Short mmCIF file of C-alpha atoms in Angstrom, two decimals:
data_model
loop_
_atom_site.label_atom_id
_atom_site.label_comp_id
_atom_site.label_asym_id
_atom_site.label_seq_id
_atom_site.Cartn_x
_atom_site.Cartn_y
_atom_site.Cartn_z
CA MET O 1477 -0.19 0.05 -0.22
CA SER O 1478 1.23 3.68 -0.86
CA THR O 1479 0.73 6.89 1.21
CA SER O 1480 1.61 9.85 0.34
CA SER O 1481 2.02 13.38 2.98
CA THR O 1482 1.90 16.82 2.03
CA ASN O 1483 4.46 19.09 3.54
CA PRO O 1484 4.71 22.33 4.51
CA ALA O 1485 5.49 23.88 1.18
CA GLY O 1486 2.72 23.00 0.00
CA GLY O 1487 4.03 19.35 -2.01
CA THR O 1488 3.06 16.09 -2.63
CA ASP O 1489 5.24 12.83 -1.32
CA GLY O 1490 8.08 15.31 -0.74
CA ARG O 1491 8.17 17.61 -3.70
CA LYS O 1492 7.62 20.71 -3.08
CA ALA O 1493 5.10 22.90 -4.62
CA PRO O 1494 5.98 25.80 -7.59
CA ALA O 1495 7.64 28.85 -6.22
CA GLY O 1496 4.38 30.85 -7.93
CA GLU O 1497 1.93 28.61 -5.97
CA ARG O 1498 3.96 28.85 -2.46
CA VAL O 1499 4.14 33.06 -2.92
CA ALA O 1500 0.08 32.85 -3.24
CA ASP O 1501 -0.23 30.68 -0.28
CA TRP O 1502 1.50 32.65 1.53
CA ALA O 1503 -0.48 35.83 0.95
CA ASP O 1504 -3.68 34.89 0.88
CA GLY O 1505 -3.11 32.97 4.53
CA ARG O 1506 -1.99 36.74 5.54
CA LEU O 1507 -4.70 38.29 3.13
CA GLY O 1508 -7.15 36.50 2.08
CA ILE O 1509 -6.80 37.04 -1.38
CA TYR O 1510 -8.37 33.64 -2.23
CA GLY O 1511 -11.77 34.25 -1.12
CA LEU O 1512 -12.14 37.98 -2.01
CA ALA O 1513 -11.24 36.85 -5.52
CA LYS O 1514 -13.50 33.76 -5.62
CA ALA O 1515 -16.22 36.68 -4.54
CA ASN O 1516 -15.79 39.23 -6.93
CA MET O 1517 -13.89 38.28 -9.53
CA ARG O 1518 -16.44 37.02 -12.14
CA LYS O 1519 -19.04 39.91 -11.10
CA ILE O 1520 -20.96 40.58 -14.14
CA PHE O 1521 -20.98 44.08 -15.55
CA PRO O 1522 -23.23 45.33 -18.66
CA ASP O 1523 -21.22 46.09 -22.17
CA HIS O 1524 -22.77 49.68 -23.49
CA TRP O 1525 -20.45 51.80 -25.69
CA SER O 1526 -21.36 54.69 -23.17
CA PHE O 1527 -20.08 53.20 -20.42
CA MET O 1528 -16.34 53.40 -21.92
CA LEU O 1529 -16.42 57.19 -21.09
CA GLY O 1530 -15.95 56.25 -17.70
CA GLU O 1531 -13.22 54.29 -18.75
CA ILE O 1532 -11.62 57.06 -20.55
CA ALA O 1533 -11.76 59.72 -17.93
CA LEU O 1534 -9.76 56.62 -15.37
CA TYR O 1535 -6.95 55.74 -18.33
CA SER O 1536 -6.36 59.55 -19.08
CA PHE O 1537 -6.02 59.76 -15.18
CA ILE O 1538 -3.40 57.19 -14.37
CA ILE O 1539 -1.82 58.66 -17.70
CA ILE O 1540 -1.28 61.98 -16.37
CA ILE O 1541 0.25 59.89 -13.19
CA LEU O 1542 2.55 58.27 -15.33
CA THR O 1543 3.33 61.53 -17.03
CA GLY O 1544 3.62 63.72 -14.14
CA VAL O 1545 5.95 61.20 -12.01
CA TYR O 1546 8.51 61.53 -15.43
CA LEU O 1547 8.04 65.30 -15.44
CA THR O 1548 8.20 65.98 -11.36
CA LEU O 1549 11.64 64.57 -11.44
CA PHE O 1550 13.08 67.67 -13.56
CA PHE O 1551 10.79 70.53 -12.58
CA HIS O 1552 12.33 73.31 -10.64
CA PRO O 1553 9.22 74.66 -8.71
CA SER O 1554 10.80 78.22 -7.39
CA MET O 1555 11.06 81.76 -8.33
CA ASN O 1556 14.25 82.62 -7.90
CA GLU O 1557 15.69 84.68 -11.34
CA VAL O 1558 18.31 83.29 -13.63
CA GLU O 1559 19.92 83.84 -16.94
CA TYR O 1560 18.94 81.48 -19.41
CA HIS O 1561 22.12 79.45 -21.10
CA GLY O 1562 19.87 76.62 -22.52
CA SER O 1563 19.83 74.74 -25.92
CA TYR O 1564 16.89 77.27 -26.94
CA VAL O 1565 19.06 79.81 -28.20
CA PRO O 1566 16.30 82.22 -29.06
CA MET O 1567 15.84 82.83 -25.29
CA HIS O 1568 19.71 83.21 -24.33
CA GLY O 1569 20.68 86.01 -21.72
CA ILE O 1570 16.79 86.19 -20.95
CA LEU O 1571 16.09 86.92 -17.42
CA MET O 1572 13.09 84.17 -16.02
CA SER O 1573 12.16 82.83 -13.30
CA GLU O 1574 14.07 78.90 -12.65
CA ALA O 1575 10.43 77.36 -13.17
CA TYR O 1576 10.55 78.10 -16.43
CA ALA O 1577 14.20 77.53 -17.23
CA SER O 1578 13.18 74.14 -16.24
CA THR O 1579 10.40 73.64 -18.32
CA LEU O 1580 12.67 74.54 -21.40
CA ASP O 1581 15.09 71.94 -20.41
CA ILE O 1582 12.65 69.79 -20.08
CA SER O 1583 11.21 70.77 -23.61
CA PHE O 1584 14.26 70.89 -24.81
CA ASP O 1585 16.71 69.06 -23.16
CA VAL O 1586 15.34 66.18 -21.69
CA ARG O 1587 15.20 63.22 -23.92
CA GLY O 1588 11.58 62.26 -24.59
CA GLY O 1589 10.59 65.51 -22.21
CA LEU O 1590 8.29 67.58 -24.76
CA LEU O 1591 6.40 64.59 -25.79
CA ILE O 1592 6.30 63.63 -22.02
CA ARG O 1593 4.61 67.23 -21.39
CA GLN O 1594 2.35 67.41 -24.21
CA ILE O 1595 0.85 64.15 -23.35
CA HIS O 1596 0.24 65.09 -19.72
CA HIS O 1597 -1.65 68.49 -20.60
CA TRP O 1598 -3.66 66.68 -23.84
CA GLY O 1599 -4.40 64.13 -20.74
CA ALA O 1600 -5.44 66.24 -18.58
CA ILE O 1601 -8.09 68.00 -21.42
CA VAL O 1602 -8.93 64.30 -22.23
CA PHE O 1603 -9.27 63.52 -18.49
CA LEU O 1604 -11.80 66.61 -17.76
CA ALA O 1605 -13.53 66.16 -20.92
CA ALA O 1606 -14.34 62.36 -20.39
CA MET O 1607 -15.62 63.20 -16.95
CA LEU O 1608 -17.79 66.13 -18.06
CA VAL O 1609 -19.36 63.54 -20.93
CA HIS O 1610 -19.71 60.46 -18.33
CA MET O 1611 -21.30 63.05 -16.23
CA MET O 1612 -23.78 63.55 -18.65
CA ARG O 1613 -24.20 60.28 -19.88
CA VAL O 1614 -25.03 59.64 -16.02
CA PHE O 1615 -27.48 62.76 -15.82
CA PHE O 1616 -29.26 61.95 -19.39
CA THR O 1617 -29.96 58.46 -18.57
CA GLY O 1618 -31.00 59.20 -14.73
CA ALA O 1619 -28.20 57.29 -13.56
CA PHE O 1620 -27.73 59.44 -10.37
CA ARG O 1621 -31.05 57.83 -8.91
CA LYS O 1622 -31.22 56.05 -5.64
CA PRO O 1623 -29.02 54.37 -4.50
CA ARG O 1624 -26.22 56.15 -6.75
CA GLU O 1625 -26.75 59.74 -5.55
CA ILE O 1626 -23.12 60.01 -2.87
CA ASN O 1627 -21.57 58.54 -6.35
CA TRP O 1628 -22.80 61.82 -8.21
CA LEU O 1629 -21.23 64.14 -5.65
CA PHE O 1630 -18.10 62.17 -6.00
CA GLY O 1631 -18.06 62.31 -9.76
CA PHE O 1632 -19.09 66.12 -9.30
CA LEU O 1633 -16.06 66.47 -6.61
CA LEU O 1634 -14.03 64.71 -8.86
CA LEU O 1635 -14.99 67.11 -12.07
CA VAL O 1636 -14.41 70.43 -9.70
CA LEU O 1637 -11.13 69.11 -8.17
CA GLY O 1638 -9.42 68.46 -11.64
CA MET O 1639 -10.30 71.72 -13.04
CA PHE O 1640 -8.46 73.04 -10.18
CA THR O 1641 -5.74 70.75 -10.51
CA GLY O 1642 -5.59 71.59 -14.31
CA PHE O 1643 -5.63 75.15 -13.19
CA THR O 1644 -2.60 74.65 -11.50
CA GLY O 1645 -0.54 72.76 -13.38
CA TYR O 1646 -0.41 74.62 -16.01
CA SER O 1647 0.42 77.62 -14.25
CA LEU O 1648 3.52 76.18 -13.03
CA PRO O 1649 5.66 76.87 -15.83
CA ASP O 1650 5.23 80.48 -15.24
CA ASP O 1651 5.55 81.37 -18.63
CA LEU O 1652 3.32 84.58 -19.95
CA LEU O 1653 0.18 83.17 -21.18
CA SER O 1654 -0.15 80.95 -17.98
CA GLY O 1655 1.07 84.18 -15.74
CA THR O 1656 -2.05 85.99 -17.35
CA GLY O 1657 -4.17 83.52 -15.72
CA VAL O 1658 -3.27 83.75 -12.97
CA ARG O 1659 -3.41 87.31 -12.31
CA PHE O 1660 -7.24 87.03 -13.51
CA MET O 1661 -7.55 84.61 -11.13
CA GLU O 1662 -5.89 86.80 -8.47
CA GLY O 1663 -8.64 89.78 -9.44
CA ALA O 1664 -11.14 87.72 -8.54
CA VAL O 1665 -9.97 86.63 -5.19
CA LEU O 1666 -9.39 90.75 -4.55
CA SER O 1667 -13.35 91.53 -5.91
CA VAL O 1668 -14.41 89.24 -2.18
CA PRO O 1669 -15.48 91.93 0.06
CA ILE O 1670 -13.69 92.24 3.67
CA VAL O 1671 -11.86 88.76 3.36
CA GLY O 1672 -10.20 89.71 -0.42
CA THR O 1673 -6.86 90.65 0.35
CA TYR O 1674 -6.33 88.20 3.55
CA LEU O 1675 -7.09 85.27 0.88
CA SER O 1676 -4.93 87.28 -1.97
CA PHE O 1677 -1.51 87.19 0.52
CA PHE O 1678 -1.98 84.18 1.74
CA LEU O 1679 -2.25 82.55 -1.58
CA PHE O 1680 0.78 84.11 -3.28
CA GLY O 1681 2.84 85.15 0.36
CA GLY O 1682 2.62 88.52 -0.25
CA GLU O 1683 1.57 90.94 -3.11
CA PHE O 1684 1.65 89.08 -6.51
CA PRO O 1685 3.07 87.82 -7.77
CA GLY O 1686 5.36 87.03 -5.34
CA THR O 1687 8.16 84.98 -5.44
CA ASP O 1688 6.08 81.85 -3.56
CA PHE O 1689 3.17 81.17 -5.62
CA VAL O 1690 4.88 78.50 -7.98
CA PRO O 1691 5.85 76.60 -4.88
CA ARG O 1692 2.77 76.90 -3.03
CA PHE O 1693 0.98 75.73 -6.59
CA PHE O 1694 3.11 72.53 -7.19
CA SER O 1695 2.34 71.20 -3.27
CA ILE O 1696 -1.39 71.29 -4.12
CA HIS O 1697 -0.72 70.15 -7.97
CA VAL O 1698 1.41 67.07 -7.07
CA LEU O 1699 0.53 66.62 -3.39
CA LEU O 1700 -2.59 67.94 -1.96
CA LEU O 1701 -5.84 68.06 -5.34
CA PRO O 1702 -4.43 64.05 -6.37
CA GLY O 1703 -4.22 62.90 -3.24
CA ILE O 1704 -8.07 63.81 -2.65
CA MET O 1705 -9.13 63.12 -6.07
CA LEU O 1706 -7.16 59.47 -5.58
CA GLY O 1707 -9.09 58.66 -2.41
CA LEU O 1708 -12.73 59.86 -4.38
CA LEU O 1709 -12.01 57.35 -7.63
CA VAL O 1710 -11.55 54.56 -5.42
CA ALA O 1711 -14.32 55.38 -3.10
CA HIS O 1712 -16.63 55.89 -6.37
CA LEU O 1713 -15.24 52.79 -8.49
CA ILE O 1714 -15.97 50.47 -4.76
CA LEU O 1715 -19.44 52.36 -5.31
CA VAL O 1716 -19.49 51.68 -8.68
CA PHE O 1717 -18.55 47.91 -7.75
CA TYR O 1718 -20.76 47.44 -4.98
CA HIS O 1719 -24.07 48.77 -6.12
CA LYS O 1720 -23.28 46.61 -9.57
CA HIS O 1721 -23.69 48.98 -12.19
CA THR O 1722 -26.62 50.33 -14.07
CA GLN O 1723 -27.89 48.77 -17.57
CA PHE O 1724 -30.19 49.94 -20.54
CA PRO O 1725 -33.58 48.19 -20.81
CA GLY O 1726 -33.80 45.17 -22.80
CA ALA O 1727 -35.23 41.67 -22.76
CA GLY O 1728 -33.48 39.66 -19.92
CA LYS O 1729 -32.91 43.10 -17.55
CA THR O 1730 -34.62 44.27 -14.49
CA ASN O 1731 -33.45 45.68 -11.84
CA LYS O 1732 -32.59 42.50 -9.49
CA ASN O 1733 -30.11 41.49 -12.78
CA VAL O 1734 -27.33 42.54 -14.41
CA VAL O 1735 -26.66 40.73 -17.84
CA GLY O 1736 -23.53 41.36 -18.98
CA MET O 1737 -19.90 39.49 -19.00
CA PRO O 1738 -18.06 38.63 -16.13
CA LEU O 1739 -15.39 40.64 -14.92
CA MET O 1740 -12.18 38.33 -15.31
CA PRO O 1741 -11.36 37.38 -18.00
CA VAL O 1742 -13.68 38.81 -20.58
CA TYR O 1743 -14.39 41.95 -18.93
CA MET O 1744 -10.39 42.86 -17.71
CA ALA O 1745 -8.68 41.92 -21.54
CA LYS O 1746 -11.48 44.45 -22.83
CA ALA O 1747 -10.73 46.83 -20.52
CA GLY O 1748 -6.70 46.44 -20.84
CA GLY O 1749 -6.83 47.15 -24.76
CA PHE O 1750 -8.57 49.81 -23.89
CA PHE O 1751 -6.31 50.93 -21.77
CA PHE O 1752 -3.12 51.36 -24.49
CA LEU O 1753 -5.85 52.13 -27.01
CA VAL O 1754 -6.46 55.13 -24.65
CA PHE O 1755 -2.82 55.89 -24.41
CA GLY O 1756 -1.58 55.58 -27.86
CA VAL O 1757 -4.85 57.66 -29.09
CA ILE O 1758 -3.65 60.56 -26.62
CA SER O 1759 0.35 59.74 -27.31
CA ALA O 1760 -0.74 60.50 -31.07
CA MET O 1761 -2.21 64.04 -29.68
CA ALA O 1762 0.90 64.83 -28.31
CA ALA O 1763 3.06 63.76 -30.93
CA ILE O 1764 0.70 65.61 -33.74
CA ALA O 1765 -0.89 68.90 -31.86
CA THR O 1766 1.97 71.54 -30.12
CA ILE O 1767 0.33 72.43 -27.34
CA ASN O 1768 1.20 74.95 -24.68
CA PRO O 1769 4.54 76.59 -26.55
CA ILE O 1770 5.99 78.06 -23.67
CA TRP O 1771 8.80 78.89 -25.36
CA ALA O 1772 7.13 81.44 -28.44
CA LEU O 1773 5.52 82.68 -24.90
CA GLY O 1774 7.99 83.85 -23.10
CA PRO O 1775 8.09 83.91 -19.16
CA TYR O 1776 5.51 86.02 -17.14
CA ARG O 1777 5.91 89.02 -16.55
CA PRO O 1778 3.54 91.25 -14.31
CA ASP O 1779 4.02 94.57 -17.12
CA GLN O 1780 3.06 92.43 -20.12
CA VAL O 1781 -0.28 91.01 -20.95
CA SER O 1782 -0.06 87.80 -23.94
CA THR O 1783 -2.13 88.21 -26.88
CA GLY O 1784 -5.41 85.85 -27.17
CA ALA O 1785 -4.80 85.02 -23.60
CA GLN O 1786 -7.27 81.98 -22.92
CA PRO O 1787 -7.41 79.31 -20.28
CA ASP O 1788 -8.22 75.56 -21.35
CA TRP O 1789 -11.66 74.88 -22.13
CA TYR O 1790 -13.00 73.43 -18.75
CA MET O 1791 -12.18 77.42 -17.03
CA GLY O 1792 -13.28 79.09 -20.16
CA PHE O 1793 -17.06 79.26 -18.47
CA SER O 1794 -15.77 81.07 -15.68
CA GLU O 1795 -14.18 83.95 -17.60
CA GLY O 1796 -16.39 84.32 -20.11
CA LEU O 1797 -18.62 85.63 -16.61
CA ILE O 1798 -16.43 88.16 -15.69
CA ARG O 1799 -15.67 89.28 -19.02
CA ILE O 1800 -19.64 90.16 -20.24
CA MET O 1801 -19.85 91.47 -17.21
CA PRO O 1802 -20.70 94.97 -16.93
CA GLY O 1803 -17.76 97.01 -14.80
CA TRP O 1804 -20.20 97.77 -12.15
CA GLU O 1805 -18.47 99.26 -8.65
CA ILE O 1806 -20.11 100.20 -5.93
CA ASN O 1807 -18.37 102.61 -3.17
CA LEU O 1808 -19.25 101.61 0.92
CA TRP O 1809 -18.00 103.76 3.86
CA GLY O 1810 -14.51 104.32 1.94
CA HIS O 1811 -14.33 100.27 0.08
CA THR O 1812 -14.60 99.87 -3.44
CA LEU O 1813 -16.89 96.60 -4.23
CA VAL O 1814 -16.16 95.19 -7.63
CA LEU O 1815 -19.49 94.20 -8.59
CA GLY O 1816 -18.48 93.31 -11.85
CA VAL O 1817 -16.07 90.85 -10.38
CA PHE O 1818 -17.63 89.66 -7.05
CA ILE O 1819 -21.00 88.16 -8.68
CA PRO O 1820 -19.14 86.08 -11.90
CA LEU O 1821 -17.43 85.17 -8.38
CA MET O 1822 -20.66 83.85 -6.69
CA ILE O 1823 -22.55 82.50 -10.26
CA PHE O 1824 -20.01 80.07 -10.89
CA PRO O 1825 -19.90 77.82 -8.17
CA LEU O 1826 -23.61 78.30 -7.71
CA VAL O 1827 -23.86 76.99 -11.44
CA LEU O 1828 -21.94 74.24 -10.43
CA ALA O 1829 -23.70 73.96 -6.83
CA ALA O 1830 -27.36 72.95 -8.97
CA ILE O 1831 -25.72 70.16 -10.78
CA ALA O 1832 -24.47 68.95 -7.73
CA VAL O 1833 -27.74 68.77 -5.52
CA TYR O 1834 -30.48 67.76 -8.98
CA PRO O 1835 -30.41 64.33 -7.80
CA PHE O 1836 -31.62 64.75 -4.53
CA ILE O 1837 -34.24 68.14 -5.88
CA GLU O 1838 -35.83 65.34 -8.83
CA SER O 1839 -36.05 62.24 -6.27
CA TRP O 1840 -37.83 64.91 -3.43
CA VAL O 1841 -39.86 65.88 -6.22
CA THR O 1842 -40.92 62.44 -7.55
CA GLY O 1843 -40.81 60.98 -4.29
CA ASP O 1844 -39.57 58.01 -5.76
CA LYS O 1845 -37.58 56.21 -3.09
CA ARG O 1846 -37.17 52.52 -4.61
CA GLU O 1847 -33.98 51.55 -5.90
CA HIS O 1848 -33.04 52.23 -9.94
CA HIS O 1849 -30.85 50.25 -11.77
CA ILE O 1850 -32.38 49.64 -15.49
CA LEU O 1851 -31.53 53.72 -16.98
CA ASP O 1852 -34.28 56.11 -18.54
CA ARG O 1853 -34.07 56.45 -22.35
CA PRO O 1854 -33.48 60.58 -22.19
CA ARG O 1855 -36.63 61.34 -23.89
CA ASN O 1856 -39.15 59.29 -21.56
CA ALA O 1857 -37.65 61.95 -18.74
CA PRO O 1858 -38.23 65.38 -21.06
CA THR O 1859 -37.85 68.11 -18.04
CA ARG O 1860 -34.83 66.27 -16.97
CA THR O 1861 -33.57 66.12 -20.29
CA ALA O 1862 -34.26 69.34 -21.16
CA PHE O 1863 -32.33 70.96 -17.74
CA GLY O 1864 -29.48 69.35 -19.22
CA ALA O 1865 -29.28 70.56 -22.68
CA ALA O 1866 -30.31 73.85 -21.00
CA TRP O 1867 -26.69 73.73 -18.74
CA ILE O 1868 -24.92 72.45 -21.59
CA SER O 1869 -26.54 75.42 -24.09
CA LEU O 1870 -25.50 77.85 -21.20
CA TYR O 1871 -21.87 76.25 -21.47
CA TRP O 1872 -21.22 76.70 -24.48
CA VAL O 1873 -22.28 80.48 -24.33
CA LEU O 1874 -20.23 81.64 -21.54
CA LEU O 1875 -17.07 79.59 -23.54
CA ILE O 1876 -17.43 81.70 -26.75
CA GLY O 1877 -17.55 84.90 -24.13
CA GLY O 1878 -14.23 83.90 -22.38
CA GLY O 1879 -12.84 83.69 -25.73
CA ASN O 1880 -14.42 86.94 -27.14
CA ASP O 1881 -11.10 88.54 -28.28
CA LEU O 1882 -10.69 85.53 -30.28
CA TRP O 1883 -13.74 85.27 -32.25
CA ALA O 1884 -13.87 89.02 -33.04
CA THR O 1885 -10.71 88.66 -34.36
CA HIS O 1886 -10.83 84.65 -36.40
CA PHE O 1887 -14.18 86.13 -37.71
CA HIS O 1888 -13.68 89.56 -38.45
CA MET O 1889 -16.70 90.54 -36.04
CA SER O 1890 -17.74 93.06 -33.15
CA ILE O 1891 -16.13 92.53 -29.83
CA ASN O 1892 -18.80 94.46 -29.02
CA ALA O 1893 -20.86 92.55 -30.53
CA ILE O 1894 -19.81 89.65 -29.36
CA THR O 1895 -19.72 90.28 -25.56
CA TRP O 1896 -23.92 91.85 -26.30
CA PHE O 1897 -24.63 88.36 -27.83
CA VAL O 1898 -23.88 86.95 -24.86
CA ARG O 1899 -24.88 89.01 -21.82
CA VAL O 1900 -28.65 88.39 -23.91
CA GLY O 1901 -27.80 84.52 -24.37
CA PHE O 1902 -27.02 83.80 -20.76
CA PHE O 1903 -30.60 84.27 -20.46
CA ALA O 1904 -32.30 83.57 -23.62
CA VAL O 1905 -30.14 80.86 -24.91
CA PRO O 1906 -30.73 78.23 -21.88
CA VAL O 1907 -34.46 79.15 -21.78
CA LEU O 1908 -35.18 78.52 -25.72
CA THR O 1909 -33.17 75.64 -25.19
CA PHE O 1910 -35.06 74.01 -22.78
CA ILE O 1911 -38.21 74.53 -24.61
CA VAL O 1912 -37.05 73.09 -27.92
CA THR O 1913 -35.30 69.79 -26.44
CA LYS O 1914 -38.36 68.87 -24.39
CA ARG O 1915 -40.55 69.53 -27.54
CA ILE O 1916 -38.26 67.00 -29.45
CA CYS O 1917 -38.20 64.66 -26.57
CA LEU O 1918 -42.14 64.81 -26.47
CA GLY O 1919 -42.07 64.12 -30.55
CA LEU O 1920 -40.09 61.65 -30.49
CA GLN O 1921 -42.50 59.72 -27.24
CA ARG O 1922 -44.93 60.57 -29.51
CA ARG O 1923 -43.58 58.38 -32.02
CA ASP O 1924 -42.50 55.91 -29.76
CA ARG O 1925 -46.18 55.62 -28.91
CA ASP O 1926 -47.06 55.64 -32.29
CA THR O 1927 -44.98 53.03 -33.42
CA VAL O 1928 -45.90 50.63 -30.78
CA LEU O 1929 -49.78 50.53 -31.52
CA HIS O 1930 -49.26 50.64 -35.27
CA GLY O 1931 -45.97 49.11 -36.03
CA ARG O 1932 -42.69 49.90 -37.87
CA GLU O 1933 -43.19 51.33 -41.19
CA SER O 1934 -42.75 48.45 -43.87
CA GLY O 1935 -41.90 50.65 -47.18
CA ILE O 1936 -44.65 48.10 -49.20
CA ILE O 1937 -47.65 50.23 -50.23
CA LYS O 1938 -51.05 47.97 -50.91
CA ARG O 1939 -54.31 49.47 -52.33
CA LEU O 1940 -57.67 48.46 -50.63
CA PRO O 1941 -60.19 47.45 -52.19
CA HIS O 1942 -62.26 50.77 -52.11
CA GLY O 1943 -58.97 52.41 -54.26
CA GLU O 1944 -57.46 53.95 -51.34
CA PHE O 1945 -53.53 52.96 -50.96
CA VAL O 1946 -51.62 52.44 -47.22
CA GLU O 1947 -48.82 51.60 -46.43
CA VAL O 1948 -48.45 47.93 -44.40
CA HIS O 1949 -47.01 48.10 -41.35
CA GLU O 1950 -45.07 45.48 -39.91
CA PRO O 1951 -45.27 44.58 -36.04
CA LEU O 1952 -42.91 45.21 -33.62
CA GLY O 1953 -41.17 42.39 -31.67
CA GLN O 1954 -41.61 41.90 -27.79
CA GLU O 1955 -38.30 42.84 -26.91
CA GLN O 1956 -38.62 45.98 -28.98
CA LEU O 1957 -41.73 46.61 -27.51
CA HIS O 1958 -40.69 46.11 -23.89
CA ALA O 1959 -38.10 48.37 -24.69
CA LEU O 1960 -39.97 51.21 -25.79
CA THR O 1961 -42.99 51.13 -22.93
CA GLN O 1962 -40.88 49.17 -19.83
CA HIS O 1963 -40.26 52.74 -18.57
CA HIS O 1964 -42.17 54.36 -15.43
CA GLN O 1965 -43.84 56.93 -16.04
CA TYR O 1966 -44.75 59.28 -12.33
CA GLN O 1967 -48.01 61.25 -11.78
CA PRO O 1968 -47.56 64.80 -10.32
CA ILE O 1969 -48.33 65.19 -6.88
CA GLU O 1970 -50.92 67.42 -5.31
CA ALA O 1971 -50.27 69.62 -2.64
CA GLY O 1972 -52.85 68.14 -0.34
CA PRO O 1973 -56.10 68.85 0.61
CA VAL O 1974 -57.13 72.36 1.61
CA VAL O 1975 -59.59 70.83 4.40
CA ASP O 1976 -58.80 67.76 6.77
CA GLU O 1977 -61.26 65.02 7.46
CA ASN O 1978 -62.68 66.94 10.05
CA GLY O 1979 -63.54 69.76 7.58
CA VAL O 1980 -60.82 71.98 9.49
CA GLU O 1981 -58.87 73.93 6.99
CA ARG O 1982 -55.43 72.75 6.83
CA LYS O 1983 -52.68 75.06 6.00
CA ARG O 1984 -49.97 74.22 3.05
CA THR O 1985 -46.60 74.77 4.06
CA MET O 1986 -44.09 76.50 1.41
CA ALA O 1987 -42.99 72.97 0.80
CA GLU O 1988 -45.71 71.95 0.32
CA LYS O 1989 -46.84 73.96 -2.55
CA LEU O 1990 -43.81 74.19 -4.89
CA ARG O 1991 -43.07 70.31 -4.46
CA ALA O 1992 -46.59 70.58 -6.28
CA LYS O 1993 -45.63 73.48 -8.89
CA LEU O 1994 -42.58 71.28 -9.37
CA SER O 1995 -43.89 68.15 -9.77
CA GLN O 1996 -46.77 69.40 -11.96
CA GLY O 1997 -43.74 71.10 -14.63
CA TYR O 1998 -41.75 67.61 -14.11
CA TYR O 1999 -45.09 65.12 -15.10
CA GLY O 2000 -48.09 67.34 -15.81
CA GLN O 2001 -49.87 66.55 -19.29
CA ASP O 2002 -47.89 68.78 -20.81
CA SER O 2003 -44.82 67.42 -19.74
CA GLN O 2004 -45.29 63.33 -21.25
CA ILE O 2005 -47.14 61.80 -23.43
CA PRO O 2006 -48.79 58.64 -22.15
CA LYS O 2007 -47.63 55.23 -23.07
CA PRO O 2008 -49.97 52.90 -24.84
CA THR O 2009 -51.73 50.59 -22.33
CA VAL O 2010 -52.36 47.30 -23.02
CA GLU O 2011 -56.31 47.49 -23.98
CA GLU O 2012 -54.62 50.24 -26.63
CA TYR O 2013 -52.69 47.76 -28.13
CA GLN O 2014 -54.78 44.78 -27.65
CA GLU O 2015 -57.76 46.92 -29.35
CA ILE O 2016 -55.26 48.15 -32.39
CA THR O 2017 -53.95 44.87 -32.84
CA SER O 2018 -57.25 42.96 -33.37
CA GLY O 2019 -58.07 44.44 -36.40
CA HIS O 2020 -60.88 47.33 -35.30
CA GLY O 2021 -60.12 50.29 -37.32
CA HIS O 2022 -57.38 50.69 -38.70
CA HIS O 2023 -55.10 48.93 -41.91
#
């Protein structure tokens, strides 16, 4: 009779287990990796092209971190003045800060430095663009509803922090363009009543530009903001994993399941390939299209302003607000309150905050406490879709205002005419966009209703016995019928009876009245088209009164 024994290393019959297995056993005994992996590696994720928008943001962030680490090795965050004698001959003998000189060295002397700089900058632009588009996808499809309100806030904070991280990043080279932007920001800070001067001195270490703002921006850019963003990103992904991913309506998809592919190996293989695709596209952009050529601008000097000075697109919204604002001032008790800068400075965070709290407003208006894992088609939520389109239109109008000088010079237009267009458009364009978008959504709902009841147009013309020509309609399949009719339609909430059950007059609160008004605006008769009922569908398909 033969016997076998197991040795401490994990092998049998005296043989040692492979080294990789022993390392895995050692790690599992201390970290519990095997049980964690077994429980989560087969988690199902749905597949849809729009879900890749969030992945682009994630991969861009990783690219920014990798290239940022490389750049930090060669960048000198100092405003000490030096005389340049590097490889870029046109700058020889010019006095500049060490920050600007080291950026020139990275661009012309460090192997691959210019390419890494441009990948870093393009990566930041793609990162913020992907985050904004990803958030709009979440907004228009209602993916922010319970239980994902907290994750919406995490995503919103990532967008806002990304904007300020980008601003501090392109301010570090201390070139004339970025210096003009920092000067612009300093003017906005100074407009804050009472504490504006203290805030400016705290930020710049004294009078602008001082000698401290590059080192301080460097610490904020490479330590503080990325650290917070990394924590928010991890929390965001954990909640996505915990809540399970949302999915578009379709056959077999409910609020209690997920139809898709397992995380391992299918989803991870696709995600890995997509990461390198994103990296390749951003690298190609960096190699082909020059961005932020600081050598063509020169070092920052307080007595000069770069012509055509424009911020990156994600900060154009705030600049547009200030450029179009009339130069109003109020003198109170010997102090000047610069309303032309302070009012836009207040509107900017208010507009952003309205986006942040929107999920809670919609939840309050609907009174819906259910969990939602099936996404809405934007047309089925006309008011929400119209609000989102109005916000985007407002952003584009203010982006035009932020570049009014370039619009004037490139299109040979009056800068005053552009400014007045933006001033009027600030109020008019979002309202018009809201109305037009809502009407389009309602029109699409009507078409869906007709398609469900009458079928799809086949293009086949048939002549009836009495001589009338009609088009033959093909009935929809069960999957298509489900996709067009599965959405829930809310009913407007009433403010409540004027008198209670005892006939005593009941005083309705302002909150109840407001909620009823908003609910009527969201889900009233003019805000949604009733979807076909089973009875209507059966009556039509039975052949009574239709071809």
